[in-house]
XYZ file of C-alpha atoms in Angstrom:
682
model
C -24.606 28.635 -17.850
C -27.173 30.379 -20.037
C -27.567 30.390 -23.832
C -24.571 32.673 -24.314
C -22.148 29.866 -23.453
C -22.154 28.732 -27.091
C -21.528 32.172 -28.590
C -18.188 33.143 -30.159
C -18.317 36.792 -29.067
C -15.977 37.459 -26.105
C -18.462 40.026 -24.825
C -21.336 37.552 -24.799
C -19.056 34.961 -23.218
C -18.496 37.327 -20.292
C -22.232 37.006 -19.520
C -22.575 33.232 -19.855
C -22.687 32.686 -16.073
C -25.182 35.450 -15.331
C -28.355 34.301 -13.560
C -30.214 36.097 -16.360
C -31.784 33.764 -18.934
C -30.150 35.595 -21.823
C -31.241 35.002 -25.404
C -29.259 35.880 -28.490
C -30.966 38.113 -31.014
C -33.094 36.009 -33.310
C -36.504 34.487 -34.074
C -36.445 32.266 -30.964
C -36.345 35.221 -28.609
C -39.156 37.078 -30.370
C -41.283 33.951 -30.567
C -40.870 33.497 -26.807
C -41.858 37.116 -26.154
C -44.965 36.786 -28.298
C -45.959 33.406 -26.857
C -45.525 34.568 -23.249
C -46.721 38.138 -23.903
C -43.648 39.605 -22.241
C -41.687 42.747 -23.101
C -38.101 42.386 -24.254
C -35.157 43.806 -22.358
C -32.423 44.474 -24.919
C -28.951 45.118 -23.486
C -26.286 46.266 -25.964
C -22.613 46.612 -25.060
C -19.094 45.550 -25.991
C -16.002 44.101 -24.336
C -14.003 47.314 -23.890
C -16.945 49.218 -22.360
C -16.273 50.109 -18.709
C -19.864 50.839 -17.673
C -21.101 47.694 -19.407
C -18.967 45.683 -16.998
C -20.059 47.770 -14.031
C -23.709 47.045 -14.821
C -22.920 43.361 -15.290
C -21.227 43.153 -11.893
C -23.873 45.188 -10.078
C -27.065 43.929 -11.681
C -26.788 41.107 -14.198
C -24.678 38.980 -11.809
C -27.129 39.516 -8.946
C -29.443 36.494 -8.410
C -32.410 38.578 -7.233
C -32.167 40.911 -10.206
C -31.785 37.914 -12.514
C -34.915 36.318 -11.076
C -36.905 39.536 -11.565
C -35.737 39.848 -15.166
C -36.510 36.212 -15.943
C -40.002 36.525 -14.480
C -41.065 39.651 -16.349
C -38.926 39.907 -19.519
C -37.407 38.055 -22.404
C -33.798 39.238 -22.138
C -31.537 39.663 -25.172
C -27.834 40.458 -24.964
C -26.133 41.945 -28.043
C -22.473 42.616 -28.824
C -22.727 45.902 -30.695
C -19.487 45.223 -32.611
C -20.824 41.902 -33.822
C -24.276 43.315 -34.647
C -23.860 46.964 -35.699
C -27.241 46.815 -37.453
C -29.066 46.291 -34.159
C -26.946 48.850 -32.351
C -27.365 51.602 -34.943
C -31.121 51.092 -35.115
C -31.732 51.395 -31.373
C -29.076 54.057 -30.776
C -30.919 56.215 -33.301
C -34.188 55.478 -31.509
C -32.612 56.587 -28.230
C -31.506 59.871 -29.790
C -34.961 60.483 -31.235
C -36.573 60.329 -27.795
C -33.969 62.585 -26.172
C -31.536 60.049 -24.681
C -27.825 60.490 -25.364
C -27.337 56.865 -26.329
C -23.985 55.206 -25.768
C -23.163 51.987 -23.982
C -24.519 50.092 -22.287
C -27.804 50.741 -24.048
C -30.816 49.344 -22.220
C -33.911 49.267 -24.413
C -37.367 47.920 -23.593
C -39.150 46.543 -26.670
C -42.579 45.161 -27.411
C -42.646 41.541 -28.652
C -42.327 42.751 -32.271
C -39.097 44.659 -31.536
C -40.372 48.259 -31.352
C -38.875 50.211 -28.420
C -41.177 51.925 -25.949
C -38.565 53.011 -23.369
C -34.774 53.409 -23.583
C -32.047 54.108 -21.058
C -28.344 53.527 -20.599
C -26.457 52.522 -17.485
C -28.684 51.948 -14.445
C -26.988 51.718 -11.026
C -27.882 49.029 -8.521
C -28.451 51.477 -5.676
C -29.780 55.025 -5.437
C -27.027 57.514 -6.353
C -27.210 61.272 -6.654
C -27.114 62.516 -10.223
C -27.633 59.058 -11.762
C -30.690 57.259 -13.184
C -33.021 55.385 -10.883
C -31.836 51.978 -9.604
C -32.151 49.158 -12.109
C -34.493 47.010 -10.009
C -36.940 49.893 -9.640
C -36.739 50.697 -13.367
C -37.505 47.150 -14.513
C -40.330 46.849 -11.963
C -41.961 50.025 -13.288
C -41.592 48.927 -16.902
C -43.033 45.473 -16.158
C -45.992 46.968 -14.248
C -46.715 49.463 -17.036
C -46.630 46.677 -19.605
C -49.061 44.521 -17.596
C -51.476 47.168 -16.390
C -51.525 49.974 -18.962
C -51.706 50.663 -22.668
C -49.177 53.486 -22.290
C -46.372 51.315 -23.643
C -48.332 50.758 -26.867
C -48.777 54.499 -27.363
C -45.088 55.100 -26.653
C -44.049 52.306 -29.037
C -46.287 53.673 -31.797
C -44.868 57.182 -31.367
C -41.255 55.980 -31.403
C -41.909 53.763 -34.423
C -43.368 56.737 -36.294
C -40.276 58.786 -35.503
C -37.973 55.935 -36.532
C -39.771 55.491 -39.849
C -39.554 59.222 -40.541
C -35.862 59.325 -39.609
C -34.679 56.367 -41.674
C -36.924 56.943 -44.695
C -36.606 60.692 -45.110
C -35.355 62.299 -48.308
C -31.628 63.031 -47.947
C -30.969 64.277 -51.470
C -29.628 67.719 -52.218
C -27.434 69.764 -54.555
C -23.659 69.405 -54.754
C -21.249 72.067 -55.939
C -17.532 72.771 -55.827
C -17.878 74.844 -52.648
C -19.595 72.175 -50.578
C -16.472 70.954 -48.822
C -15.186 74.525 -48.339
C -18.300 75.578 -46.454
C -18.196 72.335 -44.448
C -14.599 73.049 -43.416
C -15.550 76.513 -42.164
C -18.442 75.160 -40.111
C -16.369 72.305 -38.689
C -13.571 74.735 -37.805
C -16.021 76.917 -35.877
C -16.835 73.944 -33.632
C -13.199 73.279 -32.658
C -11.487 74.375 -29.459
C -8.869 76.973 -30.424
C -6.965 76.525 -27.129
C -6.763 72.754 -26.674
C -7.963 71.338 -29.980
C -10.684 68.831 -30.691
C -14.382 69.559 -30.812
C -15.259 72.034 -28.058
C -16.569 70.265 -24.972
C -15.729 68.789 -21.599
C -14.668 65.441 -23.111
C -12.311 65.112 -26.054
C -12.570 62.402 -28.714
C -10.069 62.075 -31.573
C -12.745 63.117 -34.142
C -10.359 62.083 -36.914
C -12.875 62.382 -39.747
C -13.527 66.023 -38.781
C -9.822 66.722 -38.392
C -9.381 65.330 -41.897
C -11.819 67.964 -43.168
C -9.634 70.692 -41.622
C -6.404 69.107 -42.887
C -7.692 68.886 -46.430
C -8.934 72.464 -46.260
C -5.429 73.609 -45.359
C -3.777 71.558 -48.111
C -6.342 72.848 -50.583
C -6.122 76.518 -49.697
C -3.040 77.163 -47.567
C -5.255 79.035 -45.081
C -3.260 79.046 -41.803
C -6.307 79.005 -39.508
C -7.170 75.483 -40.659
C -3.619 74.346 -39.934
C -3.681 75.969 -36.504
C -6.874 74.165 -35.462
C -5.621 70.879 -36.851
C -2.130 71.144 -35.334
C -3.410 72.170 -31.909
C -5.668 69.122 -31.898
C -2.966 66.753 -33.115
C -0.325 67.994 -30.672
C -2.645 67.524 -27.697
C -3.593 64.056 -28.903
C 0.003 62.932 -29.443
C 1.499 64.508 -26.319
C -1.382 64.151 -23.857
C -3.186 61.332 -22.114
C -4.812 59.954 -25.250
C -1.431 58.425 -26.160
C -0.123 55.331 -24.397
C 3.419 56.649 -23.987
C 4.777 53.288 -22.838
C 3.124 50.745 -25.116
C 2.109 52.862 -28.089
C -1.335 53.307 -29.575
C -4.216 55.511 -28.486
C -7.062 55.365 -26.005
C -10.697 55.970 -26.881
C -11.076 59.530 -25.542
C -10.091 61.915 -22.751
C -12.480 62.906 -20.005
C -11.324 66.518 -19.807
C -10.996 69.321 -22.322
C -7.193 69.469 -21.879
C -6.548 65.876 -23.044
C -5.059 64.777 -19.702
C -7.132 61.901 -18.264
C -7.936 59.160 -20.785
C -10.638 56.534 -20.874
C -8.201 53.661 -21.238
C -10.036 51.343 -23.604
C -8.184 50.897 -26.888
C -10.121 50.422 -30.120
C -8.690 49.112 -33.369
C -10.571 51.674 -35.448
C -9.214 54.657 -33.484
C -5.657 53.492 -33.972
C -6.180 52.873 -37.691
C -7.695 56.324 -38.246
C -5.045 58.167 -36.220
C -2.212 56.193 -37.855
C -3.433 57.189 -41.301
C -3.747 60.838 -40.276
C -0.229 60.917 -38.826
C 1.170 59.429 -42.026
C -0.217 62.292 -44.059
C 1.226 64.874 -41.678
C 4.615 63.181 -41.848
C 4.469 63.214 -45.657
C 3.784 66.936 -45.496
C 6.498 68.128 -43.120
C 8.531 65.097 -41.898
C 7.179 65.795 -38.431
C 9.412 64.091 -35.812
C 6.569 63.623 -33.350
C 4.408 61.930 -35.975
C 7.334 59.790 -37.085
C 7.778 58.520 -33.535
C 4.081 57.951 -32.941
C 3.653 56.155 -36.277
C 6.356 53.645 -35.344
C 4.922 53.227 -31.837
C 1.384 52.721 -33.125
C 2.420 50.111 -35.674
C 4.457 48.352 -32.981
C 1.391 48.327 -30.718
C -0.789 46.909 -33.480
C 1.672 44.156 -34.349
C 2.473 43.295 -30.729
C -0.837 43.636 -28.873
C -3.604 43.545 -31.493
C -2.512 40.714 -33.783
C -4.962 37.814 -33.983
C -3.236 35.264 -36.162
C -2.404 37.380 -39.244
C -5.236 39.890 -38.755
C -6.151 42.277 -35.936
C -8.337 42.009 -32.847
C -11.102 44.486 -32.114
C -10.335 46.158 -28.785
C -8.675 46.080 -25.381
C -10.695 46.697 -22.227
C -9.999 49.696 -19.989
C -10.104 47.706 -16.727
C -7.740 45.233 -15.120
C -8.237 43.573 -11.737
C -11.583 45.342 -11.550
C -10.088 48.835 -11.752
C -10.180 51.213 -14.685
C -6.733 52.213 -15.951
C -4.789 50.245 -13.353
C -2.586 48.627 -16.001
C -1.394 52.006 -17.304
C -0.783 54.083 -14.154
C 2.472 54.556 -12.215
C 3.417 55.703 -8.770
C 6.746 57.483 -8.534
C 8.150 54.544 -6.557
C 7.116 52.032 -9.223
C 8.710 54.125 -11.922
C 11.919 54.609 -9.924
C 12.218 50.872 -9.430
C 11.700 50.098 -13.125
C 14.172 52.791 -14.246
C 16.852 52.254 -11.595
C 20.255 53.314 -12.895
C 18.929 55.056 -16.017
C 18.626 58.749 -14.968
C 15.009 58.365 -13.883
C 14.891 62.058 -12.929
C 15.170 63.044 -16.590
C 12.261 60.803 -17.498
C 10.101 62.115 -14.677
C 10.759 65.677 -15.750
C 9.831 64.942 -19.342
C 6.686 62.932 -18.499
C 5.339 65.015 -15.604
C 5.814 62.348 -12.904
C 5.650 63.436 -9.259
C 5.258 61.869 -5.835
C 1.749 63.256 -5.442
C 0.792 62.195 -8.968
C -1.513 63.894 -11.439
C -4.418 61.786 -10.186
C -5.835 62.213 -6.686
C -4.560 58.828 -5.473
C -0.890 59.611 -6.057
C -0.582 57.779 -9.361
C 0.655 59.282 -12.600
C -0.624 59.386 -16.148
C 2.477 59.698 -18.310
C 2.333 62.857 -20.448
C 4.578 64.977 -22.622
C 1.998 67.758 -22.489
C 2.910 70.745 -20.334
C 5.853 68.928 -18.722
C 8.973 70.714 -17.474
C 10.992 69.168 -20.326
C 8.731 69.504 -23.381
C 8.999 67.477 -26.574
C 11.445 67.310 -28.221
C 14.549 67.224 -26.064
C 18.011 66.567 -27.485
C 18.519 63.500 -29.660
C 20.523 61.881 -26.857
C 17.756 62.481 -24.307
C 15.042 61.240 -26.664
C 17.088 58.065 -27.268
C 17.369 57.649 -23.492
C 13.588 58.092 -23.108
C 13.016 55.393 -25.738
C 15.183 52.959 -23.765
C 13.389 53.888 -20.551
C 9.981 53.369 -22.144
C 11.049 49.868 -23.181
C 12.006 49.136 -19.558
C 8.620 50.404 -18.376
C 6.864 48.283 -20.992
C 8.716 45.187 -19.774
C 7.703 46.008 -16.200
C 4.098 46.686 -17.215
C 3.807 43.391 -19.059
C 4.250 41.624 -15.708
C 0.987 43.152 -14.512
C -2.449 41.639 -15.042
C -3.384 42.825 -18.523
C -6.856 44.061 -19.519
C -9.137 41.712 -21.437
C -8.711 41.741 -25.204
C -11.660 41.216 -27.529
C -9.990 39.066 -30.146
C -12.742 38.689 -32.694
C -11.665 39.779 -36.177
C -14.046 42.217 -37.883
C -13.794 42.656 -41.649
C -14.519 46.381 -41.730
C -12.054 47.330 -38.978
C -9.367 45.143 -40.503
C -9.943 46.829 -43.856
C -9.321 50.204 -42.213
C -6.163 48.909 -40.520
C -4.829 47.400 -43.746
C -5.232 50.774 -45.486
C -3.461 52.627 -42.665
C -0.604 50.102 -42.525
C -0.168 50.099 -46.305
C -0.159 53.898 -46.492
C 2.406 54.171 -43.688
C 4.546 51.422 -45.215
C 4.567 53.075 -48.641
C 5.296 56.553 -47.297
C 8.075 55.477 -44.945
C 9.392 52.670 -47.167
C 8.816 49.885 -44.643
C 8.393 46.597 -46.531
C 7.827 44.747 -43.230
C 4.737 46.870 -42.548
C 3.500 46.294 -46.081
C 3.956 42.549 -45.583
C 1.822 42.750 -42.428
C -0.902 44.540 -44.384
C -0.839 41.873 -47.096
C -0.968 39.074 -44.516
C -3.966 40.640 -42.815
C -5.725 41.083 -46.154
C -5.147 37.481 -47.144
C -6.374 36.292 -43.755
C -9.644 38.219 -44.028
C -10.192 36.925 -47.568
C -9.779 33.358 -46.325
C -11.504 33.622 -42.936
C -14.372 35.940 -43.937
C -14.787 35.054 -47.592
C -17.841 33.141 -48.752
C -17.749 33.025 -52.559
C -18.159 36.625 -53.659
C -19.632 37.535 -50.257
C -18.047 38.424 -46.921
C -18.819 37.584 -43.315
C -18.585 40.340 -40.727
C -16.937 38.613 -37.766
C -14.546 35.691 -37.263
C -13.211 34.183 -34.066
C -11.472 30.861 -33.725
C -13.073 29.336 -36.842
C -16.543 30.616 -35.910
C -18.116 33.130 -38.307
C -21.197 35.293 -38.063
C -23.853 35.589 -40.718
C -23.485 37.693 -43.856
C -21.386 40.818 -43.822
C -22.607 44.388 -43.690
C -22.111 47.039 -46.330
C -19.299 48.513 -44.216
C -17.352 45.250 -44.510
C -17.480 45.308 -48.306
C -16.649 49.006 -48.523
C -13.635 48.942 -46.202
C -12.229 45.717 -47.646
C -12.646 47.068 -51.185
C -10.794 50.197 -50.074
C -8.038 47.981 -48.612
C -7.803 46.014 -51.845
C -7.380 49.216 -53.853
C -4.684 50.490 -51.480
C -2.668 47.304 -51.995
C -3.297 47.528 -55.736
C -1.831 51.046 -55.738
C 1.350 50.019 -53.982
C 1.937 46.496 -55.259
C 0.367 46.629 -58.731
C -1.068 43.115 -58.416
C -4.364 42.939 -60.306
C -5.761 40.331 -57.929
C -6.414 43.174 -55.514
C -8.290 45.095 -58.189
C -10.329 41.967 -58.913
C -11.243 41.618 -55.220
C -12.416 45.225 -55.136
C -14.571 44.714 -58.212
C -16.100 41.549 -56.755
C -17.014 43.137 -53.436
C -18.439 46.246 -55.076
C -20.555 44.050 -57.326
C -21.881 42.196 -54.262
C -22.659 45.529 -52.615
C -24.531 46.757 -55.654
C -26.457 43.500 -56.011
C -27.500 43.055 -52.376
C -27.283 46.399 -50.555
C -28.210 49.144 -53.024
C -31.422 51.107 -52.429
C -33.050 51.194 -55.855
C -35.619 53.801 -54.809
C -33.531 56.470 -53.051
C -29.927 55.521 -53.772
C -27.250 54.618 -51.261
C -26.391 51.373 -49.526
C -28.410 49.610 -46.856
C -26.366 48.312 -43.945
C -27.780 44.782 -44.254
C -28.151 42.705 -47.401
C -31.455 41.960 -49.059
C -31.181 38.277 -48.064
C -30.178 38.881 -44.420
C -32.266 38.735 -41.284
C -34.387 41.877 -41.287
C -35.080 44.225 -38.387
C -38.163 46.398 -37.969
C -36.470 48.943 -40.267
C -33.779 48.379 -42.885
C -31.319 51.168 -42.124
C -29.277 53.215 -44.591
C -26.705 54.926 -42.312
C -24.909 58.093 -43.359
C -23.135 59.310 -40.215
C -19.637 58.359 -39.086
C -20.242 56.019 -36.145
C -17.352 57.046 -35.558
C -16.091 54.617 -38.181
C -16.841 55.897 -41.691
C -19.605 53.767 -43.166
C -20.233 52.337 -46.609
C -22.135 55.345 -47.909
C -19.091 57.583 -47.461
C -16.248 55.100 -47.996
C -17.781 53.974 -51.277
C -17.442 57.477 -52.711
C -13.680 57.002 -52.743
C -13.879 53.339 -53.733
C -16.060 54.042 -56.766
C -13.897 57.013 -57.797
C -10.775 54.841 -57.609
C -12.375 52.072 -59.626
C -13.459 54.598 -62.240
C -9.887 55.877 -62.549
C -8.483 52.342 -62.707
C -10.926 50.988 -65.279
C -12.588 53.921 -67.095
C -15.836 51.976 -66.603
C -18.844 54.279 -66.812
C -20.882 52.132 -64.421
C -18.680 53.227 -61.515
C -19.080 56.891 -62.435
C -22.860 56.545 -62.668
C -23.085 54.768 -59.317
C -20.780 57.371 -57.756
C -23.001 60.233 -58.924
C -26.094 58.482 -57.594
C -24.427 57.832 -54.248
C -23.274 61.412 -53.711
C -26.629 62.823 -54.754
C -28.502 60.492 -52.419
C -26.970 62.091 -49.291
C -25.911 65.582 -50.322
C -28.846 67.216 -48.558
C -28.106 65.449 -45.287
C -24.451 66.471 -45.447
C -25.470 70.125 -45.511
C -27.567 69.617 -42.383
C -25.492 67.084 -40.409
C -21.982 68.199 -41.334
C -20.572 67.385 -37.868
C -21.420 63.696 -38.242
C -20.412 63.281 -41.894
C -16.782 64.332 -42.098
C -15.840 61.369 -44.273
C -18.529 62.352 -46.777
C -16.776 65.662 -47.456
C -13.376 63.991 -47.723
C -14.786 61.488 -50.190
C -16.502 64.238 -52.149
C -13.270 66.193 -52.490
C -11.453 63.057 -53.620
C -14.064 62.288 -56.263
C -14.245 65.871 -57.547
C -10.433 66.113 -57.752
C -10.251 63.008 -59.952
C -6.462 63.065 -59.585
C -4.533 60.049 -60.859
C -0.779 59.541 -60.930
C 0.594 56.951 -63.321
C 4.142 55.608 -63.290
C 5.130 53.393 -66.224
C 8.378 51.483 -65.966
C 9.965 48.083 -65.381
C 9.172 46.923 -61.804
C 12.846 46.466 -60.922
C 14.136 49.658 -62.502
C 15.389 52.090 -59.790
C 13.935 55.096 -61.621
C 10.456 53.518 -61.489
C 10.727 53.405 -57.705
C 12.166 56.903 -57.522
C 9.231 58.341 -59.449
C 6.718 56.458 -57.295
C 8.493 57.537 -54.112
C 8.427 61.172 -55.244
C 4.646 60.911 -55.287
C 4.454 58.964 -52.025
C 6.683 61.536 -50.352
C 4.009 64.226 -50.591
C 0.766 64.647 -48.648
C -1.733 64.091 -51.452
C -4.970 62.835 -49.888
C -6.775 62.955 -53.243
C -4.180 60.854 -55.031
C -4.784 57.570 -56.825
C -1.515 55.969 -57.907
C -1.068 53.352 -60.622
C 2.328 51.765 -61.312
C 2.342 49.817 -64.592
C 4.730 47.673 -66.555
C 5.626 49.060 -70.010
C 3.888 46.156 -71.749
C 0.560 46.807 -69.994
C -2.042 49.343 -71.074
C -5.103 51.089 -69.711
C -8.569 50.222 -71.027
C -9.966 51.920 -74.098
C -11.521 55.226 -73.056
C -8.981 55.925 -70.320
C -6.930 59.110 -70.954
C -3.748 57.034 -70.535
C -4.750 54.448 -73.127
C -1.915 53.907 -75.599
C 0.650 55.998 -73.710
C 3.967 54.582 -72.522
C 7.484 55.542 -71.405
C 9.355 58.439 -72.988
C 12.508 57.444 -74.822
C 12.591 54.095 -73.045
C 12.853 55.734 -69.601
C 10.414 55.167 -66.717
C 7.920 58.011 -66.885
C 5.271 59.550 -64.652
C 2.016 61.185 -65.757
C -0.463 63.323 -63.874
C -4.055 62.880 -65.023
C -7.006 64.955 -63.906
C -10.548 65.122 -65.242
C -9.734 63.290 -68.459
C -6.480 65.077 -69.324
C -2.943 63.791 -68.729
C 0.322 65.706 -68.496
C 3.332 65.118 -70.737
C 5.666 62.402 -69.410
C 7.912 63.321 -66.478
C 11.147 61.361 -66.118
C 12.946 63.357 -63.408
C 11.874 62.434 -59.827
C 13.103 65.755 -58.411
C 11.111 67.733 -60.957
C 8.064 65.601 -60.195
C 8.388 66.203 -56.448
C 8.685 69.958 -56.993
C 5.514 69.961 -59.092
C 3.604 68.491 -56.147
C 4.299 71.277 -53.668
C 1.373 72.836 -51.833
C -0.360 75.924 -53.176
C 0.942 79.185 -51.671
C -0.899 80.633 -48.715
C -3.574 83.131 -49.562
C -2.299 86.676 -49.316
C -4.286 89.695 -48.254
C -5.097 91.953 -51.221
C -2.734 94.869 -51.698
C -4.208 98.322 -51.030
C -5.112 100.183 -54.204
């Protein structure tokens, strides 16, 4: 075994028997490179990555390749989910020199950590249309390092580009039309026929879909709804959905959303779950209602790690991508014997020849002979049949699960679960969200600080800004729904830690790593969705919520500084900053709903449910006991129930409505704006 045998990361554990003398990232590896005057081979991947495993089987498990690497390089293996700081730094470097990035990322560094050459997957043998074989690539790099100064010139050029990229001025003006213009530009990039961003592969792109969804809710413009709905329908009916076990795959390899890449990521499922909840609140969409329940069931059944949630599930089983999820007609007939299998096959597009070349079937409700929805009786039958298929599938060899618990991804999942639970009045889902929150506080907490990763009592070093931002957002979601001030206190504590240890005092915004953490060659300040929204966009909503909850000017000041720090970049890089525009709209709306009433009074719940029953993405809800009060300076300070009856108030930009005591009247007030009408001819 090599040095990785002692690591907690499941991904690093998969490489512990490689003949490569792997190092973990740290001073020891760099000291060895400097002492031996060797270049560093940095390999970045993650457990659910198909091509990472292919490269491991072809090259890193090969004794001859291992010997060549050990002779000429100091080799470092990194789990990109455990060390997003390393991954983001070198992915950006790859992009700067014209490489697409992605995983596995294979970077060649000088002994100080500056890259001078970067690639991705390298095959073992010569293959048409693919990069040169790995053995040839490492031989050329090693020879160049020994015999030429070209690597030094390349490293200096890349370092100059990296410095310019990470330290450039991102400030710019902000006005009320910023998110409107962003929505138009995002909409122009979407596929009007099949949905999603136009291209040969289709990713969920939830943060960009959220821009379109908000634009429709804001304006009633039907074109935004059409683009959004086309995308959502293809995602929920096509191959992206696991129609048997629930949840969603990472992406589809074709523009029609048919053939998925079968890895399942926690963050994708959290983002899509939250999006579906909002659609259901808007129109009680039956498809979303079904997928919400299936996704939560998947999370609670397959992703639970103690009380929290694991990171991902690999796409391969028994060495074959997607094998766990595919069905021949004979396999399906056997599992559904005696249950009108023909109906199921018609609805899910199953045939003897299959929709893959090898005669196997990807289950779909997209373009099938019996489209969704069928009659209630048939849909109930399909649900029973899916449960039979799930039972049959669970007898197969399951893909590997990466069961480390990441604070940021769990924060996202807690928010999505809590929002779905509140909207659909599912106390069991809310309990799961609370349990996950409490687990992260205990497992990741370190005084007022957080750790990023936990697995079986082993924790990584200090957390990243994303961990604090997403867990603060989770705390505020639970505070909205449960009214317990301990959640508000957690949010305040984590935001204070962020401000103390991650804030950039010169340019504004949050650094990914803390000021007392291990430093890389550049301290990054990420702005783009990766695809997970990062601290510099999530904190826009967190700070706005804290300002509405506390009326504390410090949150407003920090919010203004944060938005201004990246406004110029948002105008340029709108396709990678969808969550920035959503956060900006939330902050500019400054929309707070307050319900004051006894916690056990039915009218208190009716008023709160009237608010939760509407799609209001810019809403911040506070439910208060009559004896409590808002801080001095808050527009609700000193106000209470009307005539002893539970009352609701709508506050926006420092002004609050008169009390509303009728839940029906409140719900009617929250209807969408009318669609824009063409002007009448004069």
